[in-house]
PDB file of C-alpha atoms in Angstrom:
ATOM      1  CA  UNK A  26      94.076 119.879  -7.340  1.00  0.00           C
ATOM      2  CA  UNK A  27      91.589 117.521  -8.946  1.00  0.00           C
ATOM      3  CA  UNK A  28      88.152 116.135  -8.165  1.00  0.00           C
ATOM      4  CA  UNK A  29      87.985 112.527  -6.968  1.00  0.00           C
ATOM      5  CA  UNK A  30      84.230 112.151  -6.547  1.00  0.00           C
ATOM      6  CA  UNK A  31      84.281 112.331  -2.744  1.00  0.00           C
ATOM      7  CA  UNK A  32      84.093 116.124  -2.306  1.00  0.00           C
ATOM      8  CA  UNK A  33      81.685 117.746   0.147  1.00  0.00           C
ATOM      9  CA  UNK A  34      80.740 116.822   3.683  1.00  0.00           C
ATOM     10  CA  UNK A  35      77.651 115.553   5.432  1.00  0.00           C
ATOM     11  CA  UNK A  36      76.265 117.894   8.085  1.00  0.00           C
ATOM     12  CA  UNK A  37      73.796 117.537  10.919  1.00  0.00           C
ATOM     13  CA  UNK A  38      70.159 118.580  10.739  1.00  0.00           C
ATOM     14  CA  UNK A  39      70.950 121.309  13.241  1.00  0.00           C
ATOM     15  CA  UNK A  40      73.724 122.750  11.059  1.00  0.00           C
ATOM     16  CA  UNK A  41      71.513 122.582   7.979  1.00  0.00           C
ATOM     17  CA  UNK A  42      68.547 124.160   9.737  1.00  0.00           C
ATOM     18  CA  UNK A  43      70.705 127.043  11.016  1.00  0.00           C
ATOM     19  CA  UNK A  44      72.048 127.661   7.523  1.00  0.00           C
ATOM     20  CA  UNK A  45      68.651 127.560   5.806  1.00  0.00           C
ATOM     21  CA  UNK A  46      67.144 129.787   8.500  1.00  0.00           C
ATOM     22  CA  UNK A  47      69.849 132.412   7.932  1.00  0.00           C
ATOM     23  CA  UNK A  48      68.968 132.348   4.235  1.00  0.00           C
ATOM     24  CA  UNK A  49      65.202 132.573   4.845  1.00  0.00           C
ATOM     25  CA  UNK A  50      65.862 135.613   7.053  1.00  0.00           C
ATOM     26  CA  UNK A  51      67.323 137.451   4.031  1.00  0.00           C
ATOM     27  CA  UNK A  52      64.385 137.027   1.625  1.00  0.00           C
ATOM     28  CA  UNK A  53      60.779 138.134   1.338  1.00  0.00           C
ATOM     29  CA  UNK A  54      57.919 135.751   2.232  1.00  0.00           C
ATOM     30  CA  UNK A  55      56.979 133.611  -0.769  1.00  0.00           C
ATOM     31  CA  UNK A  56      60.412 133.754  -2.424  1.00  0.00           C
ATOM     32  CA  UNK A  57      61.958 130.437  -3.449  1.00  0.00           C
ATOM     33  CA  UNK A  58      63.740 128.726  -0.552  1.00  0.00           C
ATOM     34  CA  UNK A  59      64.545 125.436  -2.219  1.00  0.00           C
ATOM     35  CA  UNK A  60      64.314 123.460  -5.431  1.00  0.00           C
ATOM     36  CA  UNK A  61      63.789 119.808  -6.310  1.00  0.00           C
ATOM     37  CA  UNK A  62      65.087 117.701  -9.182  1.00  0.00           C
ATOM     38  CA  UNK A  63      64.266 114.054  -9.703  1.00  0.00           C
ATOM     39  CA  UNK A  64      66.748 111.254  -9.191  1.00  0.00           C
ATOM     40  CA  UNK A  65      66.718 110.190 -12.854  1.00  0.00           C
ATOM     41  CA  UNK A  66      67.997 113.573 -14.089  1.00  0.00           C
ATOM     42  CA  UNK A  67      70.682 113.736 -11.393  1.00  0.00           C
ATOM     43  CA  UNK A  68      71.759 110.166 -12.123  1.00  0.00           C
ATOM     44  CA  UNK A  69      71.943 110.892 -15.864  1.00  0.00           C
ATOM     45  CA  UNK A  70      74.396 113.734 -15.178  1.00  0.00           C
ATOM     46  CA  UNK A  71      76.469 111.514 -12.868  1.00  0.00           C
ATOM     47  CA  UNK A  72      76.468 108.637 -15.375  1.00  0.00           C
ATOM     48  CA  UNK A  73      78.402 110.653 -17.986  1.00  0.00           C
ATOM     49  CA  UNK A  74      81.738 108.900 -18.548  1.00  0.00           C
ATOM     50  CA  UNK A  75      84.027 111.689 -17.306  1.00  0.00           C
ATOM     51  CA  UNK A  76      81.765 112.936 -14.486  1.00  0.00           C
ATOM     52  CA  UNK A  77      83.120 113.026 -10.922  1.00  0.00           C
ATOM     53  CA  UNK A  78      80.269 115.076  -9.466  1.00  0.00           C
ATOM     54  CA  UNK A  79      77.854 117.908 -10.065  1.00  0.00           C
ATOM     55  CA  UNK A  80      78.531 121.630  -9.934  1.00  0.00           C
ATOM     56  CA  UNK A  81      75.548 123.766  -8.883  1.00  0.00           C
ATOM     57  CA  UNK A  82      75.401 127.314 -10.210  1.00  0.00           C
ATOM     58  CA  UNK A  83      73.147 129.840  -8.490  1.00  0.00           C
ATOM     59  CA  UNK A  84      70.839 131.330 -11.089  1.00  0.00           C
ATOM     60  CA  UNK A  85      67.611 133.244 -11.760  1.00  0.00           C
ATOM     61  CA  UNK A  86      64.950 131.669 -13.962  1.00  0.00           C
ATOM     62  CA  UNK A  87      62.790 133.505 -16.505  1.00  0.00           C
ATOM     63  CA  UNK A  88      60.453 134.586 -13.651  1.00  0.00           C
ATOM     64  CA  UNK A  89      63.486 136.051 -11.813  1.00  0.00           C
ATOM     65  CA  UNK A  90      63.196 133.367  -9.101  1.00  0.00           C
ATOM     66  CA  UNK A  91      66.227 131.801  -7.425  1.00  0.00           C
ATOM     67  CA  UNK A  92      67.164 128.435  -8.916  1.00  0.00           C
ATOM     68  CA  UNK A  93      70.171 126.280  -9.714  1.00  0.00           C
ATOM     69  CA  UNK A  94      71.790 125.177 -12.960  1.00  0.00           C
ATOM     70  CA  UNK A  95      73.422 121.742 -12.664  1.00  0.00           C
ATOM     71  CA  UNK A  96      76.327 120.483 -14.764  1.00  0.00           C
ATOM     72  CA  UNK A  97      78.709 117.582 -14.382  1.00  0.00           C
ATOM     73  CA  UNK A  98      82.372 118.231 -13.641  1.00  0.00           C
ATOM     74  CA  UNK A  99      85.400 116.092 -14.486  1.00  0.00           C
ATOM     75  CA  UNK A 100      88.559 115.137 -12.600  1.00  0.00           C
ATOM     76  CA  UNK A 101      90.280 118.340 -13.757  1.00  0.00           C
ATOM     77  CA  UNK A 102      87.453 120.423 -12.224  1.00  0.00           C
ATOM     78  CA  UNK A 103      86.120 121.377 -15.662  1.00  0.00           C
ATOM     79  CA  UNK A 104      82.407 121.645 -16.367  1.00  0.00           C
ATOM     80  CA  UNK A 105      81.132 119.067 -18.854  1.00  0.00           C
ATOM     81  CA  UNK A 106      79.451 121.770 -20.935  1.00  0.00           C
ATOM     82  CA  UNK A 107      79.094 119.538 -23.977  1.00  0.00           C
ATOM     83  CA  UNK A 108      77.116 117.072 -21.866  1.00  0.00           C
ATOM     84  CA  UNK A 109      73.902 117.311 -19.881  1.00  0.00           C
ATOM     85  CA  UNK A 110      72.987 120.606 -18.209  1.00  0.00           C
ATOM     86  CA  UNK A 111      69.873 120.750 -16.053  1.00  0.00           C
ATOM     87  CA  UNK A 112      67.412 123.330 -14.729  1.00  0.00           C
ATOM     88  CA  UNK A 113      63.616 123.598 -14.560  1.00  0.00           C
ATOM     89  CA  UNK A 114      63.734 122.446 -10.983  1.00  0.00           C
ATOM     90  CA  UNK A 115      60.542 122.429  -8.951  1.00  0.00           C
ATOM     91  CA  UNK A 116      60.520 125.444  -6.595  1.00  0.00           C
ATOM     92  CA  UNK A 117      59.470 125.663  -2.968  1.00  0.00           C
ATOM     93  CA  UNK A 118      57.122 127.345  -2.411  1.00  0.00           C
ATOM     94  CA  UNK A 119      54.586 126.304  -3.571  1.00  0.00           C
ATOM     95  CA  UNK A 120      55.702 122.650  -3.475  1.00  0.00           C
ATOM     96  CA  UNK A 121      57.812 121.696  -0.513  1.00  0.00           C
ATOM     97  CA  UNK A 122      56.437 118.718   1.361  1.00  0.00           C
ATOM     98  CA  UNK A 123      55.916 118.656   5.085  1.00  0.00           C
ATOM     99  CA  UNK A 124      57.155 121.449   7.321  1.00  0.00           C
ATOM    100  CA  UNK A 125      60.528 120.571   8.878  1.00  0.00           C
ATOM    101  CA  UNK A 126      63.606 122.191  10.407  1.00  0.00           C
ATOM    102  CA  UNK A 127      65.116 122.892   6.973  1.00  0.00           C
ATOM    103  CA  UNK A 128      62.148 124.734   5.487  1.00  0.00           C
ATOM    104  CA  UNK A 129      60.303 126.367   8.398  1.00  0.00           C
TER     105      UNK A 129
END
């Protein structure tokens, strides 16, 4: 099988809110529930010549908080490890915008 750039599915707010609630029910108050990365960094990964999408690795940062490591992946499902790899995402909490069904 190979990646074509159209992997993944859109879901409803209800589905997403049920999934994020199940996760929040497994952690302690104040633990990271989400992360943010700016469009420019994401676009830079996607703009690599062989990139068909982004793989997200679950990770722990130096403060032992949940985060993600992002790396492009090619048609053959290989990580583009010689290209751009991203982290240092902005955690929620403390920054998370308005309360909504995905974060509350």
